[in-house]
Short mmCIF file of C-alpha atoms and ligand atoms in Angstrom, two decimals:
data_model
loop_
_atom_site.label_atom_id
_atom_site.label_comp_id
_atom_site.label_asym_id
_atom_site.label_seq_id
_atom_site.Cartn_x
_atom_site.Cartn_y
_atom_site.Cartn_z
CA MET A 1 37.29 123.66 67.16
CA SER A 2 37.38 120.80 69.66
CA LYS A 3 37.57 121.79 73.33
CA ARG A 4 40.82 121.49 75.30
CA ARG A 5 40.79 118.27 77.32
CA ILE A 6 41.62 118.63 81.00
CA ALA A 7 41.86 115.81 83.54
CA VAL A 8 40.07 116.48 86.84
CA ILE A 9 40.84 114.63 90.06
CA PRO A 10 38.32 115.91 92.66
CA GLY A 11 40.07 113.95 95.46
CA ASP A 12 39.01 113.61 99.11
CA GLY A 13 37.56 115.73 101.91
CA ILE A 14 36.88 119.25 100.67
CA GLY A 15 38.33 118.31 97.24
CA PRO A 16 35.00 117.76 95.40
CA GLU A 17 33.50 121.01 96.82
CA ILE A 18 36.40 123.26 95.87
CA THR A 19 36.81 121.53 92.47
CA LYS A 20 33.15 122.18 91.64
CA ALA A 21 33.50 125.84 92.68
CA THR A 22 36.71 126.28 90.66
CA ILE A 23 35.27 124.77 87.48
CA ALA A 24 32.14 126.93 87.81
CA ILE A 25 34.34 130.05 87.96
CA LEU A 26 36.53 128.94 85.03
CA GLU A 27 33.45 128.31 82.91
CA ALA A 28 31.90 131.65 83.91
CA THR A 29 34.90 133.40 82.30
CA GLY A 30 34.12 131.65 79.03
CA PHE A 31 36.91 129.09 79.34
CA GLU A 32 35.67 125.90 77.74
CA ALA A 33 37.13 122.47 78.32
CA GLU A 34 36.23 118.83 78.08
CA TRP A 35 36.65 117.82 81.73
CA THR A 36 37.66 114.17 82.20
CA TYR A 37 36.94 113.11 85.80
CA LEU A 38 39.36 110.59 87.34
CA ASP A 39 39.51 108.57 90.56
CA ALA A 40 42.18 108.95 93.25
CA GLY A 41 42.50 108.87 97.03
CA LEU A 42 40.04 107.36 99.48
CA GLY A 43 37.25 107.31 96.87
CA ALA A 44 39.42 105.11 94.65
CA ILE A 45 40.26 102.79 97.55
CA GLU A 46 36.55 102.41 98.33
CA LYS A 47 36.06 101.24 94.73
CA GLY A 48 38.76 98.58 95.26
CA LEU A 49 41.44 100.52 93.36
CA GLU A 50 44.87 101.82 94.41
CA ALA A 51 45.01 105.31 96.00
CA MET A 52 46.48 106.48 92.70
CA PRO A 53 45.06 104.05 90.12
CA GLU A 54 47.09 103.12 87.06
CA THR A 55 44.17 104.23 84.84
CA THR A 56 44.32 107.73 86.38
CA ILE A 57 48.09 107.99 85.88
CA ASP A 58 47.71 106.87 82.24
CA ALA A 59 44.88 109.34 81.59
CA VAL A 60 46.80 112.31 83.05
CA ARG A 61 49.86 111.31 81.00
CA GLU A 62 47.76 111.15 77.85
CA ILE A 63 45.81 114.39 78.47
CA GLY A 64 48.90 116.28 79.68
CA VAL A 65 47.15 118.74 82.03
CA ALA A 66 45.25 118.03 85.24
CA LEU A 67 43.39 120.03 87.88
CA LYS A 68 43.67 118.09 91.11
CA GLY A 69 41.90 118.33 94.45
CA PRO A 70 43.66 117.13 97.62
CA THR A 71 43.84 113.43 98.47
CA THR A 72 44.07 112.16 102.05
CA THR A 73 47.24 110.36 103.12
CA PRO A 74 47.08 108.59 106.49
CA SER A 75 50.00 109.28 108.87
CA GLY A 76 52.02 106.27 110.02
CA GLY A 77 50.47 103.17 108.38
CA GLY A 78 47.83 102.88 105.65
CA HIS A 79 48.13 103.50 101.94
CA SER A 80 51.05 105.43 100.48
CA SER A 81 50.53 108.98 99.22
CA ALA A 82 48.55 109.30 95.98
CA ASN A 83 50.32 112.63 95.41
CA VAL A 84 53.81 111.23 95.79
CA THR A 85 52.90 108.35 93.43
CA LEU A 86 51.52 110.70 90.75
CA ARG A 87 54.49 113.09 90.97
CA ARG A 88 57.03 110.29 90.75
CA ARG A 89 55.29 108.24 88.05
CA LEU A 90 54.78 111.26 85.77
CA ASP A 91 58.17 112.69 86.73
CA LEU A 92 56.61 116.01 87.77
CA PHE A 93 59.96 117.24 89.04
CA ALA A 94 59.18 120.87 89.89
CA ASN A 95 56.56 121.93 92.42
CA VAL A 96 55.91 125.64 91.96
CA ARG A 97 54.27 127.40 94.90
CA PRO A 98 53.78 131.18 94.73
CA ALA A 99 53.05 133.19 97.90
CA GLN A 100 51.72 136.68 97.33
CA THR A 101 50.14 139.24 99.67
CA LEU A 102 46.46 139.74 98.82
CA PRO A 103 44.91 143.13 99.58
CA GLY A 104 42.49 143.03 102.51
CA VAL A 105 43.63 139.67 103.92
CA LYS A 106 44.37 140.21 107.61
CA GLY A 107 47.26 138.69 109.51
CA PRO A 108 50.56 139.55 111.16
CA PHE A 109 52.24 140.00 107.76
CA ALA A 110 49.44 141.90 106.01
CA ASP A 111 51.60 145.06 105.81
CA LYS A 112 54.46 143.25 104.03
CA ASP A 113 54.67 143.21 100.28
CA ILE A 114 55.29 139.49 99.82
CA ASP A 115 55.62 138.20 96.27
CA LEU A 116 57.77 135.10 96.17
CA ILE A 117 57.77 131.71 94.49
CA ILE A 118 59.03 128.48 95.97
CA VAL A 119 60.30 125.93 93.48
CA ARG A 120 60.39 122.64 95.34
CA GLU A 121 62.00 119.46 94.01
CA ASN A 122 59.21 116.94 93.75
CA THR A 123 60.53 113.43 93.18
CA GLU A 124 63.70 112.86 95.26
CA ASP A 125 64.98 113.47 98.80
CA LEU A 126 63.40 111.54 101.70
CA TYR A 127 60.28 111.19 99.51
CA ALA A 128 62.06 108.48 97.54
CA GLY A 129 60.28 106.29 100.14
CA ILE A 130 63.31 104.19 101.14
CA GLU A 131 62.61 103.48 104.79
CA TYR A 132 63.50 100.35 106.71
CA GLN A 133 63.67 98.87 110.17
CA ALA A 134 67.41 98.42 110.78
CA HIS A 135 66.75 97.05 114.28
CA PRO A 136 63.56 96.77 116.37
CA ASP A 137 64.50 100.11 117.94
CA VAL A 138 66.07 101.79 114.92
CA ALA A 139 64.21 102.89 111.79
CA GLN A 140 66.19 104.48 108.97
CA ALA A 141 65.38 106.46 105.83
CA ILE A 142 67.54 107.30 102.84
CA LYS A 143 67.73 110.76 101.36
CA VAL A 144 68.25 110.54 97.61
CA ILE A 145 69.64 113.56 95.75
CA THR A 146 70.88 113.20 92.16
CA ARG A 147 73.01 115.58 90.13
CA PRO A 148 70.67 115.53 87.06
CA GLY A 149 67.70 116.04 89.42
CA CYS A 150 69.34 119.11 90.97
CA ARG A 151 70.39 120.48 87.60
CA ARG A 152 66.98 120.34 85.94
CA LEU A 153 65.24 121.80 88.98
CA VAL A 154 67.67 124.69 89.29
CA LYS A 155 67.52 125.34 85.56
CA TYR A 156 63.71 125.39 85.74
CA SER A 157 63.82 127.94 88.57
CA PHE A 158 66.14 130.29 86.65
CA GLU A 159 64.02 129.95 83.50
CA LEU A 160 60.93 130.77 85.56
CA ALA A 161 62.70 133.82 87.00
CA VAL A 162 63.56 135.03 83.47
CA ARG A 163 60.01 134.39 82.18
CA GLN A 164 58.43 136.30 85.04
CA GLY A 165 60.92 139.18 85.06
CA ARG A 166 62.24 138.29 88.50
CA HIS A 167 65.68 139.30 89.74
CA ARG A 168 66.91 136.87 92.34
CA VAL A 169 67.01 133.10 92.84
CA THR A 170 67.98 131.81 96.29
CA ALA A 171 68.96 128.19 96.98
CA VAL A 172 67.63 126.90 100.33
CA HIS A 173 69.66 124.03 101.81
CA LYS A 174 71.43 122.51 104.81
CA ALA A 175 74.80 121.89 103.14
CA ASN A 176 76.67 122.70 106.35
CA ILE A 177 75.38 119.40 107.77
CA MET A 178 74.34 117.35 104.68
CA LYS A 179 77.66 117.81 102.94
CA LEU A 180 77.22 115.28 100.13
CA THR A 181 73.52 115.56 99.30
CA ASP A 182 72.85 119.26 99.91
CA GLY A 183 76.46 120.00 98.98
CA MET A 184 75.74 118.58 95.51
CA PHE A 185 72.51 120.59 95.25
CA LEU A 186 74.40 123.79 96.06
CA GLU A 187 77.24 122.97 93.69
CA GLU A 188 74.80 122.43 90.80
CA PHE A 189 72.92 125.61 91.77
CA TYR A 190 75.99 127.80 91.32
CA LYS A 191 77.04 125.97 88.12
CA VAL A 192 73.63 126.57 86.49
CA ALA A 193 73.52 130.16 87.83
CA GLN A 194 76.51 131.02 85.62
CA ASP A 195 74.22 130.72 82.57
CA TYR A 196 71.96 133.47 84.00
CA PRO A 197 74.26 136.41 84.79
CA GLN A 198 71.28 138.83 84.78
CA ILE A 199 69.73 137.03 87.81
CA LYS A 200 71.25 137.41 91.26
CA ALA A 201 72.02 133.95 92.68
CA ASP A 202 72.59 133.37 96.38
CA ASP A 203 71.88 130.77 99.04
CA VAL A 204 70.59 130.49 102.58
CA ILE A 205 70.58 127.68 105.13
CA VAL A 206 67.02 126.42 105.65
CA ASP A 207 66.75 127.30 109.35
CA ASN A 208 68.01 130.84 108.72
CA CYS A 209 65.63 131.02 105.74
CA CYS A 210 62.66 130.32 108.04
CA MET A 211 63.80 133.02 110.45
CA GLN A 212 64.29 135.50 107.58
CA LEU A 213 60.87 134.61 106.17
CA VAL A 214 59.11 135.60 109.38
CA THR A 215 61.15 138.78 109.82
CA ARG A 216 61.72 140.16 106.30
CA PRO A 217 59.70 138.00 103.85
CA GLU A 218 59.55 140.78 101.25
CA GLN A 219 63.28 140.36 100.53
CA PHE A 220 62.78 137.00 98.75
CA ASP A 221 61.98 136.49 95.08
CA VAL A 222 62.41 132.89 93.83
CA LEU A 223 63.43 130.19 96.34
CA VAL A 224 64.62 126.85 94.99
CA THR A 225 64.97 123.90 97.31
CA GLU A 226 64.84 120.16 97.90
CA ASN A 227 61.63 118.24 98.49
CA LEU A 228 61.34 118.15 102.30
CA TYR A 229 62.56 121.71 102.95
CA GLY A 230 60.22 122.88 100.19
CA ASP A 231 57.25 121.14 101.77
CA ILE A 232 57.83 122.86 105.11
CA VAL A 233 58.91 126.27 103.83
CA SER A 234 55.97 126.51 101.43
CA ASP A 235 53.43 125.88 104.22
CA LEU A 236 55.22 128.55 106.23
CA CYS A 237 54.89 130.95 103.28
CA ALA A 238 51.21 130.06 102.87
CA GLY A 239 50.79 131.13 106.51
CA LEU A 240 52.55 134.44 105.81
CA VAL A 241 50.02 135.43 103.14
CA GLY A 242 46.79 134.37 104.79
CA GLY A 243 46.81 130.60 105.26
CA LEU A 244 46.41 127.39 103.34
CA GLY A 245 43.09 128.46 101.83
CA LEU A 246 44.98 130.89 99.59
CA ALA A 247 48.09 128.94 98.55
CA PRO A 248 48.18 127.56 94.99
CA GLY A 249 50.63 125.15 93.36
CA ALA A 250 51.67 123.45 90.14
CA ASN A 251 53.55 120.20 89.57
CA ILE A 252 55.54 120.51 86.37
CA GLY A 253 57.17 117.78 84.29
CA GLU A 254 58.63 117.66 80.77
CA ASN A 255 55.33 116.54 79.21
CA CYS A 256 52.71 116.90 81.91
CA ALA A 257 51.51 119.42 84.47
CA VAL A 258 49.21 118.91 87.45
CA PHE A 259 47.74 121.96 89.20
CA GLU A 260 46.71 121.61 92.85
CA ALA A 261 46.42 123.61 96.07
CA VAL A 262 49.15 123.38 98.72
CA HIS A 263 46.62 122.35 101.39
CA GLY A 264 45.37 118.87 102.18
CA SER A 265 41.87 117.42 102.19
CA ALA A 266 40.82 119.27 105.41
CA PRO A 267 38.58 116.42 106.67
CA ASP A 268 37.64 118.58 109.69
CA ILE A 269 35.53 120.89 107.49
CA ALA A 270 34.62 118.55 104.60
CA GLY A 271 30.99 118.53 103.48
CA ARG A 272 30.06 121.65 105.50
CA GLY A 273 30.11 124.06 102.57
CA VAL A 274 32.67 126.34 104.27
CA ALA A 275 35.90 125.47 102.45
CA ASN A 276 37.79 128.28 100.77
CA PRO A 277 38.24 127.37 97.08
CA THR A 278 40.79 130.16 96.40
CA ALA A 279 43.92 127.99 96.61
CA LEU A 280 42.60 125.59 93.97
CA LEU A 281 41.20 128.50 91.97
CA LEU A 282 44.61 130.22 91.91
CA SER A 283 46.14 126.86 90.92
CA ALA A 284 43.65 126.84 88.04
CA VAL A 285 44.83 130.37 87.17
CA MET A 286 48.37 128.94 86.91
CA MET A 287 46.89 126.26 84.63
CA LEU A 288 45.23 128.88 82.43
CA ARG A 289 48.57 130.72 82.05
CA HIS A 290 50.30 127.40 81.29
CA LEU A 291 47.75 126.87 78.50
CA GLY A 292 48.02 130.46 77.25
CA PHE A 293 44.59 131.69 78.43
CA ASN A 294 46.04 134.82 80.00
CA ALA A 295 42.94 137.02 79.65
CA GLN A 296 40.81 134.58 81.67
CA ALA A 297 43.65 134.17 84.19
CA ASP A 298 43.84 137.96 84.67
CA ARG A 299 40.08 138.27 85.10
CA ILE A 300 39.99 135.64 87.85
CA THR A 301 43.08 137.07 89.60
CA HIS A 302 41.59 140.57 89.64
CA SER A 303 38.27 139.21 90.88
CA VAL A 304 39.97 137.40 93.80
CA GLN A 305 41.89 140.59 94.62
CA ARG A 306 38.71 142.68 94.53
CA VAL A 307 36.69 140.28 96.67
CA CYS A 308 39.50 140.03 99.25
CA ALA A 309 40.08 143.79 99.32
CA ASP A 310 36.36 144.48 99.69
CA GLY A 311 36.18 142.01 102.59
CA HIS A 312 32.40 141.60 102.83
CA CYS A 313 32.30 138.12 101.28
CA LEU A 314 35.25 136.25 102.79
CA THR A 315 35.26 132.60 103.82
CA ILE A 316 35.52 131.58 107.47
CA ASP A 317 39.26 130.77 107.36
CA LEU A 318 39.82 134.44 106.41
CA GLY A 319 37.65 135.75 109.23
CA GLY A 320 34.50 136.13 107.11
CA LYS A 321 31.09 134.45 107.18
CA ALA A 322 30.64 133.38 103.56
CA GLY A 323 30.25 129.74 102.59
CA THR A 324 31.92 128.21 99.52
CA ARG A 325 28.83 128.87 97.39
CA GLU A 326 28.40 132.58 98.29
CA TYR A 327 32.11 133.23 97.82
CA THR A 328 32.10 131.45 94.44
CA GLU A 329 29.09 133.47 93.27
CA GLU A 330 30.80 136.70 94.34
CA ILE A 331 34.00 135.81 92.45
CA ILE A 332 31.90 135.10 89.34
CA VAL A 333 30.06 138.44 89.66
CA GLN A 334 33.33 140.37 90.11
CA ALA A 335 34.97 138.53 87.18
CA GLY A 336 32.01 139.36 84.94
P1 ATP B 1 45.42 116.07 105.06
O1 ATP B 1 45.47 114.88 105.98
O2 ATP B 1 44.69 115.77 103.80
O3 ATP B 1 46.76 116.73 104.86
P2 ATP B 1 44.86 118.06 107.11
O4 ATP B 1 43.60 118.58 107.69
O5 ATP B 1 45.82 117.36 107.99
O6 ATP B 1 44.50 117.16 105.82
P3 ATP B 1 45.11 120.40 105.63
O7 ATP B 1 44.01 119.92 104.78
O8 ATP B 1 46.25 121.02 104.94
O9 ATP B 1 45.69 119.27 106.49
O10 ATP B 1 44.45 121.42 106.66
C1 ATP B 1 45.11 122.04 107.75
C2 ATP B 1 44.10 122.99 108.40
O11 ATP B 1 43.79 124.06 107.47
C3 ATP B 1 42.76 122.32 108.73
O12 ATP B 1 42.27 122.83 109.95
C4 ATP B 1 41.85 122.73 107.60
O13 ATP B 1 40.50 122.82 107.96
C5 ATP B 1 42.40 124.10 107.16
N1 ATP B 1 42.24 124.27 105.72
C6 ATP B 1 42.96 123.66 104.75
N2 ATP B 1 42.52 124.00 103.53
C7 ATP B 1 41.48 124.83 103.71
C8 ATP B 1 40.59 125.52 102.83
N3 ATP B 1 40.69 125.40 101.49
N4 ATP B 1 39.60 126.29 103.37
C9 ATP B 1 39.49 126.43 104.70
N5 ATP B 1 40.30 125.81 105.59
C10 ATP B 1 41.30 125.01 105.12
#
């Protein structure tokens, strides 16, 4: 039988280190794939290509599944985001970001039983990239929200809730101020919710949501929201469960899926062998489940839980002393 083809975008900063670690762990569980390495980010620019080259977009579209490391996006000027380009060009409309308490991981919320999923819209909102200088002293941006875009995202979040046996989907918005855009999102949310009477549907204003998340995070189940709120709220949730080193994500479209960590390229620690590969590894676990390799996904998940609970081989971001290599070896041993 021919091996499953998977596109790999190692990306920038710590991307190549955590990608190598993740693939080593996947292969140690017996998962076999034909890995097709693709350029993106600063490495692509250095080769005279775009930050997200057309050849990479075409290859991911053709292969259908990608494991992606972070790519650096400069603030202010410079090249536009390789991530935003890939998500928009492949119409990866749903960004799924789970946040779950891991045993043994210390932090102010360690005693809370957090197990929530953020479903973030991935192609619209202020990320539509329509910004202009209206006047030398006035810059403006346009927030784009479409009814079909809201509908498919909300439907995806309810379907996900059904698939995972979850009980509640909460829409996160600012419809009290953004009456047309967020108002439309909320309207579509409650319309779609009628098709899922077994799931509790409710909504919360984004600022109140943030307050609730840092007081009673365990109350939430599935949160569905627009692009910008989702970006911010999902980093907040990553912080609740131990930081960016542990937060996985998936970008889902009709025909394609790209699995990547929530965090960025962490240039401050790149090349030092100290990056925590868990966020990308747990993204790869989401990829395994997407492909139907549930046994391998379970083995890796249990191994991460065991290593975190045991606590003697944690990476520096989690208060430990282990480098990427030691941690990776320990995950492989525990998954064995
Ligand atoms: P970018 O510009 O690519 O977004 P950034 O450094 O601004 O990069 P992140 O990469 O998200 O943003 O990193 C924020 C902080 O979290 C940094 O201090 C970084 O070192 C740390 N961090 C992020 N990911 C990891 C990881 N996998 N392991 C350890 N520390 C991490």
